[in-house]
CSV table of C-alpha atoms and ligand atoms in Angstrom, one decimal:
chain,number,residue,atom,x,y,z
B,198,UNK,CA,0.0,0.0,0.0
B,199,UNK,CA,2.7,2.2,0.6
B,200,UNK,CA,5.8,1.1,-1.6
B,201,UNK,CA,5.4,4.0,-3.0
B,202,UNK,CA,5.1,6.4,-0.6
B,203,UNK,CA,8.8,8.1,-0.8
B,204,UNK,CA,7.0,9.6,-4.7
B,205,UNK,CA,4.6,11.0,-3.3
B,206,UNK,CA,3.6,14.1,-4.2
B,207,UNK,CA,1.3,16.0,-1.4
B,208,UNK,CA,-1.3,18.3,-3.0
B,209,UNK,CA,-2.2,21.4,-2.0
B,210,UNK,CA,-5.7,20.9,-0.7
B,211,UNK,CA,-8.6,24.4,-1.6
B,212,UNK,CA,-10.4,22.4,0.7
B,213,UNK,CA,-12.6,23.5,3.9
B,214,UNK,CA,-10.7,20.6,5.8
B,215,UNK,CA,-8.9,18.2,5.5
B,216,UNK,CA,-6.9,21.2,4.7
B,217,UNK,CA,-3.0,22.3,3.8
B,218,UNK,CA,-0.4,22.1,6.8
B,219,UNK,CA,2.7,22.9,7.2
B,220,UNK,CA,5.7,19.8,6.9
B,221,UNK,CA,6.6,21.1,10.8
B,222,UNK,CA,3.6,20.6,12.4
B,223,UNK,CA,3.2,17.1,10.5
B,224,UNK,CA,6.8,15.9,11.6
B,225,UNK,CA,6.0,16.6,15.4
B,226,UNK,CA,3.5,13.8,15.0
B,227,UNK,CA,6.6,11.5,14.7
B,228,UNK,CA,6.7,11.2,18.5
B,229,UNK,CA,5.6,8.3,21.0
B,230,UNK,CA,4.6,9.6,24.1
B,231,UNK,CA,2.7,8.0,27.2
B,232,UNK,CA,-0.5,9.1,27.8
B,233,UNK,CA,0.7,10.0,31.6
B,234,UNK,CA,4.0,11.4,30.8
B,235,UNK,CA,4.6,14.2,32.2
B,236,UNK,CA,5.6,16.2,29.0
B,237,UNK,CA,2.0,15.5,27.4
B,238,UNK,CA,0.1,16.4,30.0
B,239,UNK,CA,2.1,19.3,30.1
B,240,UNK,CA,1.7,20.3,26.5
B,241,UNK,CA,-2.1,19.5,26.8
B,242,UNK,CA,-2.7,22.0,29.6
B,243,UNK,CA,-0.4,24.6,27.5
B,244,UNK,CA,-2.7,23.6,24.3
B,245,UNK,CA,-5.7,24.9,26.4
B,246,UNK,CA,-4.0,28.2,28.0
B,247,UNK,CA,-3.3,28.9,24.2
B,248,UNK,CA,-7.1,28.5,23.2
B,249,UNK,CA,-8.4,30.6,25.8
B,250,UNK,CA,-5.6,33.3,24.8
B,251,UNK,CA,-6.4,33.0,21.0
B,252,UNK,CA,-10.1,33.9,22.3
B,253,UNK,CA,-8.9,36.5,24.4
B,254,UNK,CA,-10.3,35.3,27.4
B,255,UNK,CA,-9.2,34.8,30.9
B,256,UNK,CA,-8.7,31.0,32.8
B,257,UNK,CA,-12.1,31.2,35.1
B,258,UNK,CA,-14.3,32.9,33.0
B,259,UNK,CA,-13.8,30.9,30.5
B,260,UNK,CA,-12.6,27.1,30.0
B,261,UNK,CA,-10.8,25.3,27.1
B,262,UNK,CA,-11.8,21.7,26.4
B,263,UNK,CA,-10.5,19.2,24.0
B,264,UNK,CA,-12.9,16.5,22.6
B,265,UNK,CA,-11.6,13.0,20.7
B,266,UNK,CA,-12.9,13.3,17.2
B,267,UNK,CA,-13.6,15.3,14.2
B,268,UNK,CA,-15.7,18.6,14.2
B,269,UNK,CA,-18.9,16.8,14.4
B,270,UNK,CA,-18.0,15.0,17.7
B,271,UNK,CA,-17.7,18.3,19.8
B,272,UNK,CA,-20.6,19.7,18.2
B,273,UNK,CA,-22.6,16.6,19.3
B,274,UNK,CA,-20.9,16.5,23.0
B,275,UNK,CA,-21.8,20.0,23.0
B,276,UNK,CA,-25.7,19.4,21.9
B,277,UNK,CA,-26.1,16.1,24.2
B,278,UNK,CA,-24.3,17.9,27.4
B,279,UNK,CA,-25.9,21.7,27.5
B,280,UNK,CA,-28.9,21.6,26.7
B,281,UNK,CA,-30.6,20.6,30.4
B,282,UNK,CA,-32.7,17.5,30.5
B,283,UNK,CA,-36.5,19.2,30.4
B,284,UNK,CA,-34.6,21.7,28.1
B,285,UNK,CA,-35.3,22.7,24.4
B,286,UNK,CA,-32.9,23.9,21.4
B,287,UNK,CA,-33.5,26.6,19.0
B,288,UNK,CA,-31.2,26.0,15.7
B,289,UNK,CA,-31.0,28.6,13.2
B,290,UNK,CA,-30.3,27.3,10.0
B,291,UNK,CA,-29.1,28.4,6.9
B,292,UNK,CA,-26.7,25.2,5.7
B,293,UNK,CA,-25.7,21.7,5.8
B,294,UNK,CA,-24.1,22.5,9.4
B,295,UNK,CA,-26.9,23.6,11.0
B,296,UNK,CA,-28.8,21.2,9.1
B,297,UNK,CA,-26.9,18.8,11.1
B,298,UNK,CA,-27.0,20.5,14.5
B,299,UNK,CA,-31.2,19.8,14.2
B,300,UNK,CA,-30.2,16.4,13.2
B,301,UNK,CA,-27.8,15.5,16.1
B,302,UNK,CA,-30.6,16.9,18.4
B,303,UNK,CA,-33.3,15.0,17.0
B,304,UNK,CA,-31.5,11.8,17.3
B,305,UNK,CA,-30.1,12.9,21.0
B,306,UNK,CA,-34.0,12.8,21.3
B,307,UNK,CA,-33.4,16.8,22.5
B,308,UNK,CA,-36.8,18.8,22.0
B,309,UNK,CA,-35.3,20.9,19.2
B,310,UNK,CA,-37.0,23.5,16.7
B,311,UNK,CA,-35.3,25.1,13.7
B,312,UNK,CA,-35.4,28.7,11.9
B,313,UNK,CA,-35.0,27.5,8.3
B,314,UNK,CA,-33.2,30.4,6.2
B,315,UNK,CA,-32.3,29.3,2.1
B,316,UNK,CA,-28.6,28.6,2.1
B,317,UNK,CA,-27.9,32.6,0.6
B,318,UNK,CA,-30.2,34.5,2.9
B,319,UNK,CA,-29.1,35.9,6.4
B,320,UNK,CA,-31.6,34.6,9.6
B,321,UNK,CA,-34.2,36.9,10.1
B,322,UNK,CA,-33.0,38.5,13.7
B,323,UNK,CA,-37.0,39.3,14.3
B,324,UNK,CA,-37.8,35.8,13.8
B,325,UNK,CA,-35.5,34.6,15.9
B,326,UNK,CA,-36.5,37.5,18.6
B,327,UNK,CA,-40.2,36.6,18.3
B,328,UNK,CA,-39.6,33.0,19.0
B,329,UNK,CA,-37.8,33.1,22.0
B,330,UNK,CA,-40.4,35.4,23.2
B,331,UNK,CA,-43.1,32.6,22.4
B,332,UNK,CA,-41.5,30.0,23.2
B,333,UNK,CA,-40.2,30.0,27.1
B,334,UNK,CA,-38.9,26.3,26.6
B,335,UNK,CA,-36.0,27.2,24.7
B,336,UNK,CA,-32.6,27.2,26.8
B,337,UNK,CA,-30.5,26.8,24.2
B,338,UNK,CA,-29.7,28.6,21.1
B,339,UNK,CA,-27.4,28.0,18.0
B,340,UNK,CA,-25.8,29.2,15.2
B,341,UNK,CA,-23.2,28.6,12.6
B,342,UNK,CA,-21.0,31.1,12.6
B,343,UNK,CA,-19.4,31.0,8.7
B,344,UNK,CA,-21.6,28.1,7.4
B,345,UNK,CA,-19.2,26.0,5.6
B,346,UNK,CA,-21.7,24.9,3.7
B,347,UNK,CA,-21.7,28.3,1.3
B,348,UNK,CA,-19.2,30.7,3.6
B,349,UNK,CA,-21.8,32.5,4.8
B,350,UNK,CA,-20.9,34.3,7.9
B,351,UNK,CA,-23.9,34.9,10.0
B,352,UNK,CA,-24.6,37.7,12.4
B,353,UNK,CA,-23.3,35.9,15.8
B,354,UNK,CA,-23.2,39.7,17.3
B,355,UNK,CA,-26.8,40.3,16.5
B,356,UNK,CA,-28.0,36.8,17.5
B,357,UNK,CA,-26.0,37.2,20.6
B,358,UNK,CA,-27.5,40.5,21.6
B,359,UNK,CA,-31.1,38.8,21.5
B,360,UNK,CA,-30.2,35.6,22.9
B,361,UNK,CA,-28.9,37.4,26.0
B,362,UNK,CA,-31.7,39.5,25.9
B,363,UNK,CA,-33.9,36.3,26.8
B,364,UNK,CA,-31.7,35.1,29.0
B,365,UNK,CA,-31.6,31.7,27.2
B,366,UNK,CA,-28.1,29.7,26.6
B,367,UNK,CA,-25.5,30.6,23.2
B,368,UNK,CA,-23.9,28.0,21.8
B,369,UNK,CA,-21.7,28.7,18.5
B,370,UNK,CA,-20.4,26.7,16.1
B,371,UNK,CA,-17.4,28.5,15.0
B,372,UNK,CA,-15.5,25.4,13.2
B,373,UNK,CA,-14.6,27.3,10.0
B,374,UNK,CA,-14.2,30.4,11.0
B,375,UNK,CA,-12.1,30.5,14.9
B,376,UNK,CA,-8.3,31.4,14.4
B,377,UNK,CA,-8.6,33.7,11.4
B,378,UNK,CA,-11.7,35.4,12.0
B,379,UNK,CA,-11.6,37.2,15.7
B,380,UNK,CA,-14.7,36.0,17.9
B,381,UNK,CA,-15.1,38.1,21.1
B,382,UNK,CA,-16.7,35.4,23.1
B,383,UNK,CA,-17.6,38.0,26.1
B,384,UNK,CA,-19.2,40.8,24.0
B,385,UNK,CA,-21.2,37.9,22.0
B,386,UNK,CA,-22.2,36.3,24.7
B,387,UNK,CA,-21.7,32.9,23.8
B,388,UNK,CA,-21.6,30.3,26.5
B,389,UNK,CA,-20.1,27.5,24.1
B,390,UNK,CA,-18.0,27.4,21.1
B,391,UNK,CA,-17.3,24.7,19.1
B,392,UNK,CA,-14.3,24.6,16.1
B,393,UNK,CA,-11.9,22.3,15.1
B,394,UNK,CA,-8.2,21.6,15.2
B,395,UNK,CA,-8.3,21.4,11.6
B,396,UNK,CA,-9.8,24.4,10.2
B,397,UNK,CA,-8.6,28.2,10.5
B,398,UNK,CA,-6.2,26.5,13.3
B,399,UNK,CA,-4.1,24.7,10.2
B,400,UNK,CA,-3.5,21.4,12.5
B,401,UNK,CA,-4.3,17.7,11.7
B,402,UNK,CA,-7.5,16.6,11.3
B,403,UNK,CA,-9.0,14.0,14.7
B,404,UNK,CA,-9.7,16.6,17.8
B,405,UNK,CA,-12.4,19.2,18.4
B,406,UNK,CA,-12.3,22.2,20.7
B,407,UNK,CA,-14.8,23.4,22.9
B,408,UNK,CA,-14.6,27.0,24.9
B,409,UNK,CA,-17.1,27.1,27.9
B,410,UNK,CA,-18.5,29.9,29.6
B,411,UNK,CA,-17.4,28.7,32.8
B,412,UNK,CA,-20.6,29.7,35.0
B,413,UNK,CA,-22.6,27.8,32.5
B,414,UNK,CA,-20.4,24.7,32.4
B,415,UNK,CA,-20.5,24.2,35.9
B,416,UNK,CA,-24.5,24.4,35.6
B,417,UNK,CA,-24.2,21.5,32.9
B,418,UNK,CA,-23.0,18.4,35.1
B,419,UNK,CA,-25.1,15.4,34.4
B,420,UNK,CA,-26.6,17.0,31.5
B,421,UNK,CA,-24.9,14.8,28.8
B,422,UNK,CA,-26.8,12.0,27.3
B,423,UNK,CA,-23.7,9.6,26.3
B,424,UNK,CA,-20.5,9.1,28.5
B,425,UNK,CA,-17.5,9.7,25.9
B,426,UNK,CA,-19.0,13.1,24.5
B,427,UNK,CA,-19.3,14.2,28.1
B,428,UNK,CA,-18.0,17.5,27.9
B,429,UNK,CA,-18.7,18.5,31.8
B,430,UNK,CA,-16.7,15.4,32.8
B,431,UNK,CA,-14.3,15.7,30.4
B,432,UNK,CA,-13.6,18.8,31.6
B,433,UNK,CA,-13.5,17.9,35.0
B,434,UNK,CA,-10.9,15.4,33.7
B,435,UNK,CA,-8.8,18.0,32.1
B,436,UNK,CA,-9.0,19.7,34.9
B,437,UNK,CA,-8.3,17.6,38.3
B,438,UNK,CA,-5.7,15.1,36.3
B,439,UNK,CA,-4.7,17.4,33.5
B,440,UNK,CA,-5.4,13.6,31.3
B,441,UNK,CA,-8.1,12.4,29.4
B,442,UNK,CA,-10.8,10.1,30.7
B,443,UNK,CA,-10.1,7.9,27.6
B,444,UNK,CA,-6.8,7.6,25.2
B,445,UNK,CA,-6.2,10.8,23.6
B,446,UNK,CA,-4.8,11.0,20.7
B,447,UNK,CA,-1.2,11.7,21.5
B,448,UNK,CA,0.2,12.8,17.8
B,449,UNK,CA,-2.9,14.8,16.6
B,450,UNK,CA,-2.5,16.5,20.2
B,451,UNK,CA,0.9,16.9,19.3
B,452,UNK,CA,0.2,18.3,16.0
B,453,UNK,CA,-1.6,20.8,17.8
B,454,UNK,CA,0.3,21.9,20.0
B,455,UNK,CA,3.0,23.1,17.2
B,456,UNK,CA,0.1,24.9,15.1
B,457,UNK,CA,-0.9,26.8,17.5
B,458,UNK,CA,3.1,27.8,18.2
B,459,UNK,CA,3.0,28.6,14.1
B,460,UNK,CA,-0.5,30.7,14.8
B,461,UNK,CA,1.6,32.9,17.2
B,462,UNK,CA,4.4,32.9,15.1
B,463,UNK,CA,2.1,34.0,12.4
B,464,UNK,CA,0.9,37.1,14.3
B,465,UNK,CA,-1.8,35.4,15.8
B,466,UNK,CA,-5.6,35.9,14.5
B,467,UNK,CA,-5.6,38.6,12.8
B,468,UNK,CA,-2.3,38.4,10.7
B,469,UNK,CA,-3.9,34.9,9.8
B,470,UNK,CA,-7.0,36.4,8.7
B,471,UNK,CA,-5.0,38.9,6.4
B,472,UNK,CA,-3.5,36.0,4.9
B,473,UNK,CA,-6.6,34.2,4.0
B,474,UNK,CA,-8.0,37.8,3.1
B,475,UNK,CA,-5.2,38.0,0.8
B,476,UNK,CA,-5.9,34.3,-0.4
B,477,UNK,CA,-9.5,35.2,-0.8
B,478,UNK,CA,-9.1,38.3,-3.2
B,479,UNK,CA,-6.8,37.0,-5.3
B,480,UNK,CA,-9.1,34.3,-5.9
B,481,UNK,CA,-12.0,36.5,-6.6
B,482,UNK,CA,-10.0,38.9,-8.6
B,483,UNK,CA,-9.2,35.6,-10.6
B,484,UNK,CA,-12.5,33.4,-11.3
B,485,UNK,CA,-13.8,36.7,-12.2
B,486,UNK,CA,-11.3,37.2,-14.8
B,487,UNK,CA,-11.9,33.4,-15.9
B,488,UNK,CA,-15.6,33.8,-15.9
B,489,UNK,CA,-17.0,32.3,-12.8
B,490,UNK,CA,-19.3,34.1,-10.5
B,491,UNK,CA,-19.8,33.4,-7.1
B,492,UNK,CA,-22.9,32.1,-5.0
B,493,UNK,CA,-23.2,34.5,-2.4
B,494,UNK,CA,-23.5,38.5,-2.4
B,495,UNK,CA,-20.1,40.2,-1.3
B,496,UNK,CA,-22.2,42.1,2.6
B,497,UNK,CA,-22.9,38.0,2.9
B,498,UNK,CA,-19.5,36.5,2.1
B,499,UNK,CA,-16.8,35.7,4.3
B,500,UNK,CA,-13.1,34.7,3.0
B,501,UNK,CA,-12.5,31.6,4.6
B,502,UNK,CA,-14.3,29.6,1.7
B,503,UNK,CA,-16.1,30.5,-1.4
B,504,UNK,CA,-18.9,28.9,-3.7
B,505,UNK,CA,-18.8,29.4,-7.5
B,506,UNK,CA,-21.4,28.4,-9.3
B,507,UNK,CA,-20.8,26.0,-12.7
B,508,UNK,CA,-20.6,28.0,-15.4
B,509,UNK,CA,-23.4,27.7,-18.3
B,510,UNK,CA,-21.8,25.4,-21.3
B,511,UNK,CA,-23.9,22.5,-20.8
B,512,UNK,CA,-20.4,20.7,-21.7
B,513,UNK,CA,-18.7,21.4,-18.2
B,514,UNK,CA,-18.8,18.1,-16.0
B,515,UNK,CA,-17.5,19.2,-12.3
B,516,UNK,CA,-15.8,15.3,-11.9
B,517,UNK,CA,-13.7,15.8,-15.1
B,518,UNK,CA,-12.7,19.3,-13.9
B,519,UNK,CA,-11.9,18.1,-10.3
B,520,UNK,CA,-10.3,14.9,-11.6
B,521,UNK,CA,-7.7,17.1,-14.4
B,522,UNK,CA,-7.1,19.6,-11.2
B,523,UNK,CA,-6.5,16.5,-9.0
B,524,UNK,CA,-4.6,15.4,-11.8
B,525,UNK,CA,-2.4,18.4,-11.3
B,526,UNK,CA,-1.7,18.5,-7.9
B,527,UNK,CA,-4.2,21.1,-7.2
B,528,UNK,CA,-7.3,19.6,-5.4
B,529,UNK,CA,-10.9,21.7,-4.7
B,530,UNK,CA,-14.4,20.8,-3.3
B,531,UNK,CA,-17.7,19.8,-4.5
B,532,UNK,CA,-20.5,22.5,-3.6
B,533,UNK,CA,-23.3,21.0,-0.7
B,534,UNK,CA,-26.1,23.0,-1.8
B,535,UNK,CA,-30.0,21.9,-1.7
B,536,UNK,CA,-30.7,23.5,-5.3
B,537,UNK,CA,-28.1,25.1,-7.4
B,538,UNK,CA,-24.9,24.1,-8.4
B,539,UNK,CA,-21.8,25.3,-7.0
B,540,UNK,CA,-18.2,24.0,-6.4
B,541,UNK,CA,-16.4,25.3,-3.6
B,542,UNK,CA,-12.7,26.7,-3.0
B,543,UNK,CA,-11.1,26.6,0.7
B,544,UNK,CA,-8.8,29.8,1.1
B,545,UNK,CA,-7.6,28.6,4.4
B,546,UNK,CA,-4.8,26.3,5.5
B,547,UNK,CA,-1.1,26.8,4.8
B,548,UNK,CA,-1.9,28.2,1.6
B,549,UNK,CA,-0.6,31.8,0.2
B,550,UNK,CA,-1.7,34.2,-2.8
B,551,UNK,CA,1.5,32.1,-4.9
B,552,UNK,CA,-1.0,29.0,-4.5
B,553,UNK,CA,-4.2,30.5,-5.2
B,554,UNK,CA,-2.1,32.2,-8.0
B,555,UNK,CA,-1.3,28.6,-9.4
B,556,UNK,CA,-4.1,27.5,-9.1
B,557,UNK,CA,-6.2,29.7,-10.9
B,558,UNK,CA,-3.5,29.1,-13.9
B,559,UNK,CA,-4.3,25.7,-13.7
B,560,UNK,CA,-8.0,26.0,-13.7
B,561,UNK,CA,-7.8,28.1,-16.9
B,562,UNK,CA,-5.6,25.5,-18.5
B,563,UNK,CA,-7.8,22.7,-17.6
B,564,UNK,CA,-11.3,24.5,-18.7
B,565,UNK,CA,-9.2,25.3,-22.1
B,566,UNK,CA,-8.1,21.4,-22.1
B,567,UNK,CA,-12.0,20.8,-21.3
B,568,UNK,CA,-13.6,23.3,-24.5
B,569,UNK,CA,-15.7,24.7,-22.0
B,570,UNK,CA,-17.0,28.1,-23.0
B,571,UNK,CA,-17.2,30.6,-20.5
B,572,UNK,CA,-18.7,33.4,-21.8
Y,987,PLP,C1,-19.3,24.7,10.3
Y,987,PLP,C2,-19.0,23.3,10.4
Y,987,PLP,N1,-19.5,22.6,11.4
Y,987,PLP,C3,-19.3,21.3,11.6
Y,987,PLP,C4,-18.4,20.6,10.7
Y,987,PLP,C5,-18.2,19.2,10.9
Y,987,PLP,O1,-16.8,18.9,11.2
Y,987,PLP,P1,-16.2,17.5,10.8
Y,987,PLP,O2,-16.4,17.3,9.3
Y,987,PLP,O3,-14.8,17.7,11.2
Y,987,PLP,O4,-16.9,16.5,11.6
Y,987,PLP,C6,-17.8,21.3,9.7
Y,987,PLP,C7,-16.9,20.6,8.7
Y,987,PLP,O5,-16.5,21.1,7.7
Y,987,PLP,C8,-18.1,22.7,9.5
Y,987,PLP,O6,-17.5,23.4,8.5
């Protein structure tokens, strides 16, 4: 299976995850290390200090907890172990993510409504006012803060501000969008945030990340309907041992660790976000000139990830397309919306305006290769 694996070739993924790193934080993963040594432990409880300061919040007021798994995991911990037993979640959707927020509820058997918004239309802020103010069983709200799905970046601010309002519970799925876009936890009022080592945070794929309000946290114990996506106890793990309840996974943590070191490096949030900003133009600047046009309005778009829509010759097939780029080293995403047709490009990840640059020359060549017409 892997005779061959001294030839290959690592392409540089436009993806929305798994995503571009960098060779370093890759070869830290080369390690063994004991679950209970004293150097992991160490590095996990530095991992955590470093999430809380890339949120900009203080040990106590808020709390920094890392779940097994991919994204999906800590979003489901998250669901099963906030919302309280007699409880009820409001999910405001406008995507596949929140889509699946709903679904992870209904299957948690959580009583769970959704606001339904089409996947290029902002939530309607006096919807979601009116019902919390009819509805008194809802504890719980959430959100998707850039939607993956389309890159929409939704108004966590404005939702925020009512949600507080109501005095009902914020949680915020911020996967795509935490360590390039700044998220003032405090002044949004979020309780819980949920993202992923291996978005905007340009580590490995296999752990999720939680940031709890701490207040509310403490209010959550025997909340959670399953036992491994226990986020109180596994906090409370974290916490008194500084070790996970169950194996960790040592090299992803690892991996971690040494991306966040490259975030700070970097500049931290905001020089990350200029980077992808810079990604992001280039690319727009770019399809434009080829001929594509993008999904979403510019007030709606964010610059983490970007939806084109296929372009009108009946002769374009997205598989050949993907398959020639592939071909060529250059690798993009298939689009996840309910009606239109759309590929997506990931501007995040260790990726610079020289990749996107490259990319876009090899997207010309390939539609020339292709006869597709764009005009
Ligand atoms: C906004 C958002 N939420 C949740 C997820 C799920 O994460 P995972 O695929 O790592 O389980 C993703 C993945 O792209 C996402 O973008």
């Amino acid at each position: 299976m892997y005779n061959d694996i001294e030839s290959w070739k690592d392409k540089i993924l436009f993806t929305p995850g798994p995503l571009t790193t960098s060779r370093t934080v890759k070869e830290v993963m080369l390690r063994d290390l004991g679950s209970r040594d004293y150097k992991f432990i160490s590095i996990v409880q530095e991992i955590r200090n470093a999430l809380l300061e890339i949120a900009n919040v203080k040990k106590g007021e808020y709390e920094a907890i890392i779940m097994q798994g991919s994204g999906t995991f800590g979003v489901e911990a998250t669901v099963g172990s906030t919302v309280p037993p007699d409880g009820k979640a409001l999910v405001i959707v406008n995507g596949a993510y929140g889509k699946r927020i709903k679904q992870i509820a209904d299957v948690l058997k959580i009583d769970a409504v959704s606001l339904v918004y089409h996947e290029n239309q902002s939530p309607n802020l006096e919807e979601i006012e009116l019902t919390l103010k009819n509805d008194e069983k809802i504890t719980n709200v959430w959100v998707v803060h850039c939607e993956t799905t389309t890159g929409i970046i939704n108004p966590i601010t404005e939702i925020g501000e009512i949600v507080k309002r109501y005095g009902r519970k914020y949680n915020v799925d911020a996967m795509s969008s935490f360590g390039a876009m700044p998220i003032d936890l405090k002044l949004n009022n979020i309780d819980f945030l949920v993202t992923s080592a291996n978005k905007c945070l340009e580590s490995v794929p296999g752990c999720s990340l939680v940031l709890a309000k701490k207040e509310s946290l403490l209010k959550t114990e025997g909340y959670a309907r399953s036992l491994s996506l226990d986020l109180y106890d596994q906090w409370k793990g974290l916490e008194t041992t500084g070790q996970f309840r169950f194996t960790p996974p040592i090299q992803i943590l690892l991996a971690l660790g040494k991306a966040i070191e490259e975030l700070k490096n970097e500049g931290g949030v905001e020089s990350r976000g200029k980077r992808y900003k810079e990604n992001y133009e280039t690319l727009l600047k770019g399809m434009n000139k080829i001929g594509f046009k993008k999904y979403l309005s510019d007030d709606l778009a964010g610059y983490i990830i970007t939806s084109f829509l296929y372009p009108n010759d009946p002769a374009f097939d997205f598989e050949e397309f993907y398959k020639r780029l592939n071909e060529k080293g250059q690798v993009i995403y298939l689009g996840k919306l309910s009606d239109i047709q759309c590929f997506r490009i990931g501007t995040l990840g260790r990726i610079n305006k020289n990749d996107i640059e490259t990319l876009l020359h090899f997207m010309e060549d390939t539609l020339i290769e292709m006869n597709i017409n764009m005009r």
